[in-house]
Coordinates of C-alpha atoms in Angstrom, one line a residue:
X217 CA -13.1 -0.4 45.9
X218 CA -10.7 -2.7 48.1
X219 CA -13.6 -5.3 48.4
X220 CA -13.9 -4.9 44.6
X221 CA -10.2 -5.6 43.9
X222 CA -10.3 -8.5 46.6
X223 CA -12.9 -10.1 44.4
X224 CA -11.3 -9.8 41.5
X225 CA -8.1 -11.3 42.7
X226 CA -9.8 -14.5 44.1
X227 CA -11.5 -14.7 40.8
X228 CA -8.3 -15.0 39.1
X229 CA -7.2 -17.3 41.6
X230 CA -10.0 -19.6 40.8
X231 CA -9.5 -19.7 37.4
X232 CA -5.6 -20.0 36.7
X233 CA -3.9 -23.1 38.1
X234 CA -1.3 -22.3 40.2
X235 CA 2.2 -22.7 37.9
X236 CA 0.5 -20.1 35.7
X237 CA 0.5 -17.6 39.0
X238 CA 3.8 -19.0 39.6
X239 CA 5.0 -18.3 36.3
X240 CA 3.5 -14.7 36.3
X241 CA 5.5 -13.9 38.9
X242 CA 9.1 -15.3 37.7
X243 CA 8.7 -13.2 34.8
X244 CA 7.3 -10.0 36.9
X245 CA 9.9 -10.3 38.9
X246 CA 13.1 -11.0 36.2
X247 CA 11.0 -7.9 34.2
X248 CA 11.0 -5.9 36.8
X249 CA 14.7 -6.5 38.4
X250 CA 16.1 -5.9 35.2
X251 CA 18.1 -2.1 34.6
X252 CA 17.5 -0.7 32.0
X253 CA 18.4 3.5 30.3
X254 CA 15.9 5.7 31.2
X255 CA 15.2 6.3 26.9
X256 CA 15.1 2.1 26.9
X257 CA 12.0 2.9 29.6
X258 CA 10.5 5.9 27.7
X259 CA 10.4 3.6 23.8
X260 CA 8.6 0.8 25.6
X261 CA 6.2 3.0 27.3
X262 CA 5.7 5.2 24.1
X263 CA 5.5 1.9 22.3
X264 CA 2.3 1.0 24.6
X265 CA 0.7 4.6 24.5
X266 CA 0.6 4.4 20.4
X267 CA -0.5 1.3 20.2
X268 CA -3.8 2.7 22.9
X269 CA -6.7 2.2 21.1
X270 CA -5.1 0.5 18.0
X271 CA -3.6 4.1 16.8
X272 CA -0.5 2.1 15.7
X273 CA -2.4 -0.4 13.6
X274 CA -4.6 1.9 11.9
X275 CA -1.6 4.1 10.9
X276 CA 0.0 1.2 9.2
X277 CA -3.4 0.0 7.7
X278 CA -3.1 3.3 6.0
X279 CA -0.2 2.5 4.9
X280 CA -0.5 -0.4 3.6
X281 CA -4.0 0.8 1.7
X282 CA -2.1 3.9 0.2
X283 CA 0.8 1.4 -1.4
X284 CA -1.6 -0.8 -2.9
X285 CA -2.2 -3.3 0.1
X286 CA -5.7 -2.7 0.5
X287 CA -7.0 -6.3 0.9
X288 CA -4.2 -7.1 3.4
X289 CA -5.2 -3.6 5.6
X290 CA -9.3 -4.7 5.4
X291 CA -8.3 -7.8 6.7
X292 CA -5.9 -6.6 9.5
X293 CA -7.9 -4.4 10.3
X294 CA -11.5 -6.2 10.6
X295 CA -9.7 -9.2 12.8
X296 CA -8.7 -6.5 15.4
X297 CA -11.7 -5.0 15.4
X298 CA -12.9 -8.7 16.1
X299 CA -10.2 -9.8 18.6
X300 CA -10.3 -6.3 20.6
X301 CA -14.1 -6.8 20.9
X302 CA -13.7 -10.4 22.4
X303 CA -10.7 -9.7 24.5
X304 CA -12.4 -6.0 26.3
X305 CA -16.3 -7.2 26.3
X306 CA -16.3 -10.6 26.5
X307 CA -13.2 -12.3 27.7
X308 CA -12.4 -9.8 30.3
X309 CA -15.9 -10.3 32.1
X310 CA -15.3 -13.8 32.2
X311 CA -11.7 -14.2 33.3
X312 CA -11.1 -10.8 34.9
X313 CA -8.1 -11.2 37.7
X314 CA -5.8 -8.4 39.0
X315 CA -3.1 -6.5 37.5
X316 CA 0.6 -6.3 38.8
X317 CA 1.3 -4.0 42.1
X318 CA 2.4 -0.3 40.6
X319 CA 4.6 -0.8 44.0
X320 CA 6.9 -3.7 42.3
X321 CA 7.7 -1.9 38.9
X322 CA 10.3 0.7 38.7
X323 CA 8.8 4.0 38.9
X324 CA 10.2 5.3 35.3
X325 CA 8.7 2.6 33.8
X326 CA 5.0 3.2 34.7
X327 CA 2.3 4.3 33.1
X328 CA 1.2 8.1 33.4
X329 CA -2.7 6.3 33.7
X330 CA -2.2 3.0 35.1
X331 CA -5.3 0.8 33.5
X332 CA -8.2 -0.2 35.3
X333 CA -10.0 -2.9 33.8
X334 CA -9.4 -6.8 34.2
X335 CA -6.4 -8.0 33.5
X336 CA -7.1 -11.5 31.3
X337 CA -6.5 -10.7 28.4
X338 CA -4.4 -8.2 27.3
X339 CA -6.2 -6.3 24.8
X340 CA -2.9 -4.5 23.3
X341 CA -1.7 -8.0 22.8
X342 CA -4.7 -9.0 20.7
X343 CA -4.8 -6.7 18.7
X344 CA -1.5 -6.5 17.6
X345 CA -1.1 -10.1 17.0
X346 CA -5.0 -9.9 15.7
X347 CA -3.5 -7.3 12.7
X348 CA -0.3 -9.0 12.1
X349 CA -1.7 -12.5 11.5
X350 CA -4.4 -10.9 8.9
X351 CA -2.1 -9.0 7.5
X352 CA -0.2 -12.3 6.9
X353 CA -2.8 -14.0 6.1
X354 CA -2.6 -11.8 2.9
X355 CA 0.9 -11.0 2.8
X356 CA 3.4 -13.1 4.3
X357 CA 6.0 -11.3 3.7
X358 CA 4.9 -8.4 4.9
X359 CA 3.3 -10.0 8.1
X360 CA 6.4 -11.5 9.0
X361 CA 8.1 -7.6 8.9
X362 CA 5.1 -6.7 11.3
X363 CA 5.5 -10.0 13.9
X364 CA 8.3 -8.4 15.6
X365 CA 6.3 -5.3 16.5
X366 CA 3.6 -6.9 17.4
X367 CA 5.8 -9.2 20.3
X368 CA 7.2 -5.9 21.1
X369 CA 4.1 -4.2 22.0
X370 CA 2.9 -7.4 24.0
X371 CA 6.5 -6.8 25.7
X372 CA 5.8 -3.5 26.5
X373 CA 3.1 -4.5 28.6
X374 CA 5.5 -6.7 30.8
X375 CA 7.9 -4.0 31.0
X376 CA 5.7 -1.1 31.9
X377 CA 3.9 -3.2 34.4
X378 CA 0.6 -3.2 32.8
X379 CA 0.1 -7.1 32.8
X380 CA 0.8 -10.4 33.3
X381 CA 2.7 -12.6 31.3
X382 CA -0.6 -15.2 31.0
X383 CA -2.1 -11.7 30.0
X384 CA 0.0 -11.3 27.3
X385 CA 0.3 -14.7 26.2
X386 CA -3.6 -15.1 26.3
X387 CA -4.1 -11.8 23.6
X388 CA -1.7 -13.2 21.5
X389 CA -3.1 -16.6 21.0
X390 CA -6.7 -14.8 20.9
X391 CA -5.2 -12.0 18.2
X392 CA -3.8 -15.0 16.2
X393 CA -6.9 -17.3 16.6
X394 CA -9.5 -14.7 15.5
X395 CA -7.1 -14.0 12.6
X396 CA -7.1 -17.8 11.6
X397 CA -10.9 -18.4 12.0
X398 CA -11.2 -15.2 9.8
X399 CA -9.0 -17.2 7.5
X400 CA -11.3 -20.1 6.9
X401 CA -14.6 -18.2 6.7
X402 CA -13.5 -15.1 4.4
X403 CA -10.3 -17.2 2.2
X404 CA -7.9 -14.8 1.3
X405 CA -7.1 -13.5 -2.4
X406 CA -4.1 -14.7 -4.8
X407 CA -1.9 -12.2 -6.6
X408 CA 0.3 -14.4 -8.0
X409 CA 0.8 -15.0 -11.7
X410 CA -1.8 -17.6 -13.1
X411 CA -0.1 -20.9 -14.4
X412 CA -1.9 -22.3 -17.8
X413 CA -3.3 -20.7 -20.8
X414 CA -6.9 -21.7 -19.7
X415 CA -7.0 -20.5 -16.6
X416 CA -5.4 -17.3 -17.5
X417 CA -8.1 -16.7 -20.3
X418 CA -10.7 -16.4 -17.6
X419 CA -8.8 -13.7 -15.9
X420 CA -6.9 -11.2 -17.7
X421 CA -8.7 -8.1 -19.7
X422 CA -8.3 -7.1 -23.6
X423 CA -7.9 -8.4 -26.6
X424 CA -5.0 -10.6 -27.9
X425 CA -3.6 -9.4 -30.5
X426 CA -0.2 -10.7 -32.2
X427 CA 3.0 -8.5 -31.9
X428 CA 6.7 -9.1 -33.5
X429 CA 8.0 -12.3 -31.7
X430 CA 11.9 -12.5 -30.5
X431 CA 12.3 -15.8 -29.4
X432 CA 15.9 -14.8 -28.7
X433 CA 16.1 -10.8 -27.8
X434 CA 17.1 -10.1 -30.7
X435 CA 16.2 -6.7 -31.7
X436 CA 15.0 -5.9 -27.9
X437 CA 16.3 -3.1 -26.0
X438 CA 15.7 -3.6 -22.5
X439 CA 16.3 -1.4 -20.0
X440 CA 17.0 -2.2 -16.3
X441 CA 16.1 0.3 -13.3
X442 CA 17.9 -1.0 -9.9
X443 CA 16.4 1.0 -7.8
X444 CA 13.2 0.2 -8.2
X445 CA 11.7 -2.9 -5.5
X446 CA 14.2 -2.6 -3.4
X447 CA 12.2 -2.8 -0.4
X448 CA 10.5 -6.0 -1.5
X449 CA 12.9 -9.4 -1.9
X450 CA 12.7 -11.3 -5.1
X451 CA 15.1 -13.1 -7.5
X452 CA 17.3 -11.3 -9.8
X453 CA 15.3 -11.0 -13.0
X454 CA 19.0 -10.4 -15.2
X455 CA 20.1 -14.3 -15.1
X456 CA 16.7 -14.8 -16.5
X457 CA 16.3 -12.8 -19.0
X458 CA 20.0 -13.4 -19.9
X459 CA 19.5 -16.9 -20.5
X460 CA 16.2 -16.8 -22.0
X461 CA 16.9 -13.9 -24.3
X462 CA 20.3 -13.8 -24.9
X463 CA 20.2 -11.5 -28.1
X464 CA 18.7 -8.4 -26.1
X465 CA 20.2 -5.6 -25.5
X466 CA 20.0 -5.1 -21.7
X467 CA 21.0 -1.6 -20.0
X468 CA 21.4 -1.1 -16.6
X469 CA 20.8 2.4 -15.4
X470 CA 23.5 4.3 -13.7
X471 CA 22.7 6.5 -10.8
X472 CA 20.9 9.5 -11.9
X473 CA 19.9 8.2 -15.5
X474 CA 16.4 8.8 -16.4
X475 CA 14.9 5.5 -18.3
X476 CA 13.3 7.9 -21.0
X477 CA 17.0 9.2 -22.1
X478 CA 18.5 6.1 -22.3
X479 CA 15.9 5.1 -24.9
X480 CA 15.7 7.8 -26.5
X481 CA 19.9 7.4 -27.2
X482 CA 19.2 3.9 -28.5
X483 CA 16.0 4.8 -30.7
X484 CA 18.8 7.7 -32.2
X485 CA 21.1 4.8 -33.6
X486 CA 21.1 4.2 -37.2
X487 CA 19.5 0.7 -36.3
X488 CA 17.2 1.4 -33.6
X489 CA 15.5 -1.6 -31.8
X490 CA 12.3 -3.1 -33.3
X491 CA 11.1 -3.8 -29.0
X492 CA 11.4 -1.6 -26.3
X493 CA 11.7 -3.3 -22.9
X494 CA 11.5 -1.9 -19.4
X495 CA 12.5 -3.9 -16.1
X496 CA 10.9 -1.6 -13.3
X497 CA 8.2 -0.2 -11.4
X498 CA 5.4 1.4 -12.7
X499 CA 7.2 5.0 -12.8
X500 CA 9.7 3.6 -15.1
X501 CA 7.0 1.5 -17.1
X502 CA 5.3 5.0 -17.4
X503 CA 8.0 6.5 -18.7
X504 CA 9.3 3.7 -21.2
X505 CA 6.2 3.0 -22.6
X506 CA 5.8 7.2 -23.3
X507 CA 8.8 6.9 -26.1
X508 CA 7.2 3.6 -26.9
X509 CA 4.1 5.1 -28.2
X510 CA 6.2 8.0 -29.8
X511 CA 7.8 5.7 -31.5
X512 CA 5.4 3.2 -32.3
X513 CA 7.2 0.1 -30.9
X514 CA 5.6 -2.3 -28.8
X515 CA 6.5 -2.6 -25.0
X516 CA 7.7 -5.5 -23.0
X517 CA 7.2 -4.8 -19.3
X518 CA 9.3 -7.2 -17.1
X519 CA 8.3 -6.9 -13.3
X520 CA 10.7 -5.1 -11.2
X521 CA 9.3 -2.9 -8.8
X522 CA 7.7 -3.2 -5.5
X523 CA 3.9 -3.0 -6.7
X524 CA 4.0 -4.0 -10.5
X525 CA -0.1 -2.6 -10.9
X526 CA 0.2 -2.5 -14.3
X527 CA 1.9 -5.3 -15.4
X528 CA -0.3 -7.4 -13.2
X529 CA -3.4 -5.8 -14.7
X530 CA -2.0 -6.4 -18.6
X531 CA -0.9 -10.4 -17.6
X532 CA 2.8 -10.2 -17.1
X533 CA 3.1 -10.6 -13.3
X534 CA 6.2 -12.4 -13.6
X535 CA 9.6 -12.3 -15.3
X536 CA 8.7 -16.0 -17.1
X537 CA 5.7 -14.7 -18.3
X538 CA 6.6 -11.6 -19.8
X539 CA 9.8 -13.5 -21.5
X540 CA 7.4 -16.1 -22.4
X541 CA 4.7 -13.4 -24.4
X542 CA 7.7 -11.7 -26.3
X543 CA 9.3 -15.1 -27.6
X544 CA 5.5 -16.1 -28.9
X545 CA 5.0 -12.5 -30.1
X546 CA 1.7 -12.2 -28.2
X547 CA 0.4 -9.5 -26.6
X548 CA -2.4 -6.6 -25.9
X549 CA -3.5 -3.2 -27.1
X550 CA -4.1 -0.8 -23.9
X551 CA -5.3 2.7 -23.5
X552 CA -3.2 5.3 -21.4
X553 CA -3.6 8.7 -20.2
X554 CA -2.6 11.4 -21.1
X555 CA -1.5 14.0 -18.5
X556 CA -0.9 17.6 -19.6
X557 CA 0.3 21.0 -17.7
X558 CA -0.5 24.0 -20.1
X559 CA 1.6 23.5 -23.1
X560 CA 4.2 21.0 -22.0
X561 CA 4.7 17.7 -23.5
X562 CA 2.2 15.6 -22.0
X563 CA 3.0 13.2 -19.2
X564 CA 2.2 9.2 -20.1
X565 CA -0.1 7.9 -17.5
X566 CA -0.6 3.8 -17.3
X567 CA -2.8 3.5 -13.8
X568 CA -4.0 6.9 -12.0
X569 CA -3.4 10.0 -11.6
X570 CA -4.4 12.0 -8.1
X571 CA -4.6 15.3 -6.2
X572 CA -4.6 15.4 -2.5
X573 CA -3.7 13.4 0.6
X574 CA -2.1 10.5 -1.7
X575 CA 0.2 13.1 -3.3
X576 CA 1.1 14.5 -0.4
X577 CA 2.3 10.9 1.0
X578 CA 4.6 10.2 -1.6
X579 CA 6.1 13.2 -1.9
X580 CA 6.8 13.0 2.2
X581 CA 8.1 9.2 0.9
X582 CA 10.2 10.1 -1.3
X583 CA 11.9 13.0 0.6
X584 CA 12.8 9.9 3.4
X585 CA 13.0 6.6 1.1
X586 CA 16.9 6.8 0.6
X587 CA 17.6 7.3 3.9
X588 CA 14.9 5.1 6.1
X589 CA 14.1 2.3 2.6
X590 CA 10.5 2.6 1.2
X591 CA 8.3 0.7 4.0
X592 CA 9.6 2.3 6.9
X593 CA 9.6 5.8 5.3
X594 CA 6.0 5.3 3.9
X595 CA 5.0 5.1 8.0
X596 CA 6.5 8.2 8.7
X597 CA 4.9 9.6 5.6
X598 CA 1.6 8.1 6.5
X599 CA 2.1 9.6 10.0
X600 CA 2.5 12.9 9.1
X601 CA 0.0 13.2 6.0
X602 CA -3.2 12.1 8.4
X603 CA -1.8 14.8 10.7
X604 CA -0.8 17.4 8.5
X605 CA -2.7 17.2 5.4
X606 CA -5.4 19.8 4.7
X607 CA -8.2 19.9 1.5
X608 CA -7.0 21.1 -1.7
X609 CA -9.6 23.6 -3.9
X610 CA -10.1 21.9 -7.2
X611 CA -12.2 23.1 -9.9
X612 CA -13.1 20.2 -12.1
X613 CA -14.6 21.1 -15.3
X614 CA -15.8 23.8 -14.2
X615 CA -17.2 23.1 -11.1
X616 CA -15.6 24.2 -7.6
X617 CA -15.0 21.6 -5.0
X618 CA -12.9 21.6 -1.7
X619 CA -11.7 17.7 -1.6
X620 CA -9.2 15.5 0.4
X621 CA -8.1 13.5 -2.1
X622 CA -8.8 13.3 -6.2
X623 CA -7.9 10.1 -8.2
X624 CA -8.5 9.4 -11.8
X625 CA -8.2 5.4 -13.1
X626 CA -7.1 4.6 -16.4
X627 CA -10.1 2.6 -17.0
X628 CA -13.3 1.6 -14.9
X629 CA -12.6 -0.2 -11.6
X630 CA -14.9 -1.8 -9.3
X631 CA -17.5 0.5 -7.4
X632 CA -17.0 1.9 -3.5
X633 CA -13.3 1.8 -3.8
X634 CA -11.8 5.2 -3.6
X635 CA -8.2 5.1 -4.6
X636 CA -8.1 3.3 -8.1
X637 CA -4.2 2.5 -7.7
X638 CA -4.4 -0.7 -10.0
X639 CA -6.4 -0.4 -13.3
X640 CA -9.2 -3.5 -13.6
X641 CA -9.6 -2.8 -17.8
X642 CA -7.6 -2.4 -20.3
X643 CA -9.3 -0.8 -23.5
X644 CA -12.7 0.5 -22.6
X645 CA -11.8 3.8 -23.5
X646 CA -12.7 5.8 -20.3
X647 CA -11.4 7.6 -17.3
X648 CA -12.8 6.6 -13.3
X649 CA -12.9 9.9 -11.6
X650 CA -13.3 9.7 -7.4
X651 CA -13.5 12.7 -5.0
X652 CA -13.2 12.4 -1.5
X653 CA -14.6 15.4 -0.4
X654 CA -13.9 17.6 2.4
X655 CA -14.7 16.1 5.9
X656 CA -13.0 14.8 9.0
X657 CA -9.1 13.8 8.5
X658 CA -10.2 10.3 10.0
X659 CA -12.7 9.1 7.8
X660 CA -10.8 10.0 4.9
X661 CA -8.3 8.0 6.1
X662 CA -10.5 5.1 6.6
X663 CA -12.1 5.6 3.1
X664 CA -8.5 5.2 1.6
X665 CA -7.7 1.9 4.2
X666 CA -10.8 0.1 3.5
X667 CA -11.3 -2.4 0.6
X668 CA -14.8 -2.4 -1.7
X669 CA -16.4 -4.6 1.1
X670 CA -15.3 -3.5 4.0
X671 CA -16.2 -0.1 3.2
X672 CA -19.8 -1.0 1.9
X673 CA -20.2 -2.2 5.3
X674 CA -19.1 0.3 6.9
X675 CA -20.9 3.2 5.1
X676 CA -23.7 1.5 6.4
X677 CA -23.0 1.4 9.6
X678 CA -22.5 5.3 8.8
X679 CA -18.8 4.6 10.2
X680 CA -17.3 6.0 7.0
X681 CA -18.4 9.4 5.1
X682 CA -20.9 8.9 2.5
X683 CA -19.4 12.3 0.2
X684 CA -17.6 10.4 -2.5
X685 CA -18.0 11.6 -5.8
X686 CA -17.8 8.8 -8.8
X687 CA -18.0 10.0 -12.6
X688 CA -16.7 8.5 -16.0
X689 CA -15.4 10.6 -18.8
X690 CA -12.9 10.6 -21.6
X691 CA -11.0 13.8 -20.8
X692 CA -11.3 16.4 -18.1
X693 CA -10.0 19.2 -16.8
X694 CA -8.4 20.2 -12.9
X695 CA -7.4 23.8 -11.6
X696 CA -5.7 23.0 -8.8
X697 CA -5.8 25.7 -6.0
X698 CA -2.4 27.0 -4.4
X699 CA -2.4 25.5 -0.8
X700 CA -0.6 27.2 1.7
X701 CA 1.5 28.9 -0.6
X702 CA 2.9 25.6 -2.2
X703 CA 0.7 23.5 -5.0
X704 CA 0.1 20.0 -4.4
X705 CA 1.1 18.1 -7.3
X706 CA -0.5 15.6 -9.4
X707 CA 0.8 12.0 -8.7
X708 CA 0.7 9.3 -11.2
X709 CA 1.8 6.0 -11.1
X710 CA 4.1 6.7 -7.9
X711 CA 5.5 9.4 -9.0
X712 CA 4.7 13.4 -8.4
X713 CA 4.6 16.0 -11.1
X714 CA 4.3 19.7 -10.9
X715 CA 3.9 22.4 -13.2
X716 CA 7.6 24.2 -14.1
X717 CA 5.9 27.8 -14.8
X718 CA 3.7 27.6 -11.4
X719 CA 5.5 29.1 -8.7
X720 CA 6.6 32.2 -11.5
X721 CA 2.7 32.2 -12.9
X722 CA -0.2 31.0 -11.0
X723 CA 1.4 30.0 -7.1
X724 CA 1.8 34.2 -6.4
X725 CA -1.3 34.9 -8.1
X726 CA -3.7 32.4 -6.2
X727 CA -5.0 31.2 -9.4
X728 CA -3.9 27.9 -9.0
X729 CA -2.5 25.1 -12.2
X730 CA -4.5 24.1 -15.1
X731 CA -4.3 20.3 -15.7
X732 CA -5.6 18.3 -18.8
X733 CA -6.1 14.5 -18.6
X734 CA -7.4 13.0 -21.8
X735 CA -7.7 8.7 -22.3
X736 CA -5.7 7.5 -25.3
X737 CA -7.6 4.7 -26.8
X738 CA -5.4 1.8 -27.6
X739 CA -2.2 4.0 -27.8
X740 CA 0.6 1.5 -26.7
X741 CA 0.8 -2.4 -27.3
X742 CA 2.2 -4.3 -24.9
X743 CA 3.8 -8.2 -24.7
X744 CA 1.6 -10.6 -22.3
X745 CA 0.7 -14.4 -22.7
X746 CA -2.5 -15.2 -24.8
X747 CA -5.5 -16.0 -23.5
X748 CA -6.5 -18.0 -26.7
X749 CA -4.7 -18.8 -29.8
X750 CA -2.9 -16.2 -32.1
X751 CA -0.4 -16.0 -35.1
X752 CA 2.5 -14.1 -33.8
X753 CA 4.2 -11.2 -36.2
X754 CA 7.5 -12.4 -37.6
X755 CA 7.5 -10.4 -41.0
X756 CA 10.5 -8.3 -39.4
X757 CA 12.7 -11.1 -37.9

């Protein structure tokens, strides 16, 4: 063994020129001399024993899949995979060299299993910069929350006296690289809003159709949820819409107001408004575009939440697009779901609705969001769910199943994607049904992390379970099972829902919650830019 570690240390002595050794040890040494508390000691190395493994990456790849981000977690995830196999099988064989003496770091500062292997380069390090830089690649904003973390964990290897500086500075440039290269040979997607009427006819789904045109707000009732996006920055949508519509009706939502009663006050005025508006995220689109269709107004969805699915899928991704559909009077006829609990009013649903782990998160989320804001609560959510979370019985149309997660898409979506959080169609007049059943806790996290590709792949490689269910239908019915004495509820569109009569009826029976969902063919019109040319409705100007 001494011979072994002689070898190794002349090796890196070969390879490094000597004001990198030089360097390696100013920074060992300032590291090292440095006091710090004892719980400053214990986050760094708990910091480096979450991160083993990429534990801490995959955990926020789940996050990111379960809040829509699935592209962004595939490609996070697949340049780790890439940069951790070149940093531990290849570039450690090659460069090798010796770690820092355990005897110069402070003793509460080292690692309960001091690592073994080479030293060049650190592994931790590229990976972390590996997933951030995908990520980024993807989301930039997002990436840049995530660069922070990832220095910190290539600091915790200085600080618990697990490498060098070169070590550290080698993964990073290696994380980052693989990350760019991925870049050029797999180009990232575009979510933003398409500029020109040609271009935008080749991506967005329906059919045109004209709707009463307001090129001033008159007539429009628009109502305004703050707190929805606040985790996300963007530009305040009200000097916009003020400018642009100055005849609407705008109301901001107080604290506690639901967006459904405020319409329904103005809808009880002797002259109602002749547009309903909604400024939000997809909850309060949801529940804006229910009185909508009661009342048989069409909806203007302005983009103000921190995902937007459904106003991206429809073709108002942005406030100037949306303004820009209502002034023209052009627009698009959707289906919805409809969501039912026994004889209740019937829930509007605009994207999915789902049973399971994905519940389960958000409900965790929301417990945390006002306290901790929505990303870093949807980690601890994450956390917990993929260590909590058991199956949930279902019995769907009348066929008993023991599942991780169930979703069902308004609309058909793109095949081997599980969680159909963002509709692809608009009118085709079906629901997408997707079980994950039962199996290991891991892969059904992975199957909800991965994108359609990825997860092909994958499958293939028999790296992710093969059990998941795909069926179309226009209505079916769910029993969902009591689990461990509390029901999970049905989420849809961000939001949970459960059953009022349950914990009176079914809960202390066993029996479990019966749950309708039925598609509503072309129930609700809604304002986007035309993909072609259409005469606008103006009869009621």
């Amino acid at each position: 063994m001494a011979f072994r570690n002689l070898r190794v240390a002349v090796r890196r002595t070969r390879i490094l020129p000597g004001w990198v050794r030089r360097a390696d040890a100013a920074a060992a040494r300032a590291v090292n001399r440095r006091h710090t508390h004892p719980h400053v000691d214990a986050f760094w190395s708990r910091l480096t024993g979450f991160a083993d493994r990429g534990v801490l990456w995959w955990t926020l790849a789940g996050v990111l899949a379960v809040t829509g981000r699935r592209r962004a977690a595939g490609r996070g995830l697949a340049s780790l995979l890439v940069a951790s196999g070149l940093a531990n099988l290849i570039a450690k064989q090659v460069f090798g060299g010796d770690r820092p003496l355990l005897a110069d770091v402070p003793i509460g500062r080292r690692l309960p299993n001091p690592p073994l292997t080479p030293s060049f380069p650190s592994g931790h390090s590229a990976s972390a910069a590996a997933f951030a830089a995908g990520v980024a690649i993807e989301r930039p904003r997002i990436g840049a929350t995530l660069a922070p973390l990832a220095l910190g964990v290539g600091y915790s290897r200085l600080h618990t006296g697990a490498h060098w500086l070169s070590d550290v500075v080698g993964g990073l440039a290696l994380g980052a690289g693989v990350a760019g290269i991925g870049a050029l040979v797999v180009r990232p997607g575009h979510d933003e809003a398409l500029s020109g009427r040609a271009e935008r006819a080749t991506r967005l789904p329906g059919v045109d159709r004209p709707l009463p045109a307001s090129p001033d707000g008159e007539g429009v009732f628009l109502v305004v949820n703050r707190s929805s996006g606040t985790s996300v920055v963007r530009t305040d949508p009200l000097p916009v819409i003020a400018e642009r519509l100055p005849r609407a009706e705008v109301h901001v939502l107080d604290d506690g107001e639901s967006p459904r009663a405020a319409v329904r006050a103005a809808l009880a005025r002797a002259a109602p408004p002749r547009i309903l508006g909604v400024c939000g995220g997809d909850g309060s689109v949801a529940a804006v575009a229910h009185e909508a269709i009661a009342a048989g107004l069409p909806l203007l969805v302005v983009p103000g939440g921190t995902f937007n699915h459904f106003a991206r899928t429809a073709g108002a991704a942005s406030v100037d697009l949306a303004i820009e559909a209502v002034q023209h009077g052009e627009g698009v006829r959707v289906d919805v779901a409809q969501l039912s609990f026994g004889d209740d009013d019937p829930i509007t649903v605009l994207n999915s609705a789902s049973v399971g782990i994905y519940p389960d998160f958000v409900a965790v989320r929301e417990r945390h969001e006002h306290r901790l804001g929505k990303w870093l609560a949807a980690a601890v959510a994450a956390a917990r769910v993929l260590r909590r979370s058991q199956p949930v019985t279902i019995v769907v149309n009348g066929r008993r199943a023991q599942v991780w997660t169930l979703f069902v898409g308004v609309g058909a979506i793109e095949p081997g994607t599980l969680a159909p959080l963002q509709r692809q169609r608009l009118d085709d007049g079906v629901l997408d049904v997707r079980l994950l059943h039962a199996g290991s806790r891991a892969g059904a996290a992975a199957s909800l992390a991965f994108g359609r590709r990825a997860s092909a792949v994958f499958r293939a490689l028999r790296l992710l379970p093969q059990h998941i269910e795909v069926f179309r239908a226009e209505s079916i019915e769910v029993v969902v099972r009591p689990r461990e004495g509390q029901p999970p509820g049905f989420a849809h569109d961000g939001e949970v829902a459960i059953a009022a009569p349950l914990e009176a009826t079914a809960a202390s029976r066993g029996r479990g919650y019966r749950t309708r969902i039925t598609i509503a063919r072309g129930a609700l019109d809604v304002y986007r830019p035309a993909s072609g040319d259409i005469h606008p409705v103006r009869g009621e100007q």
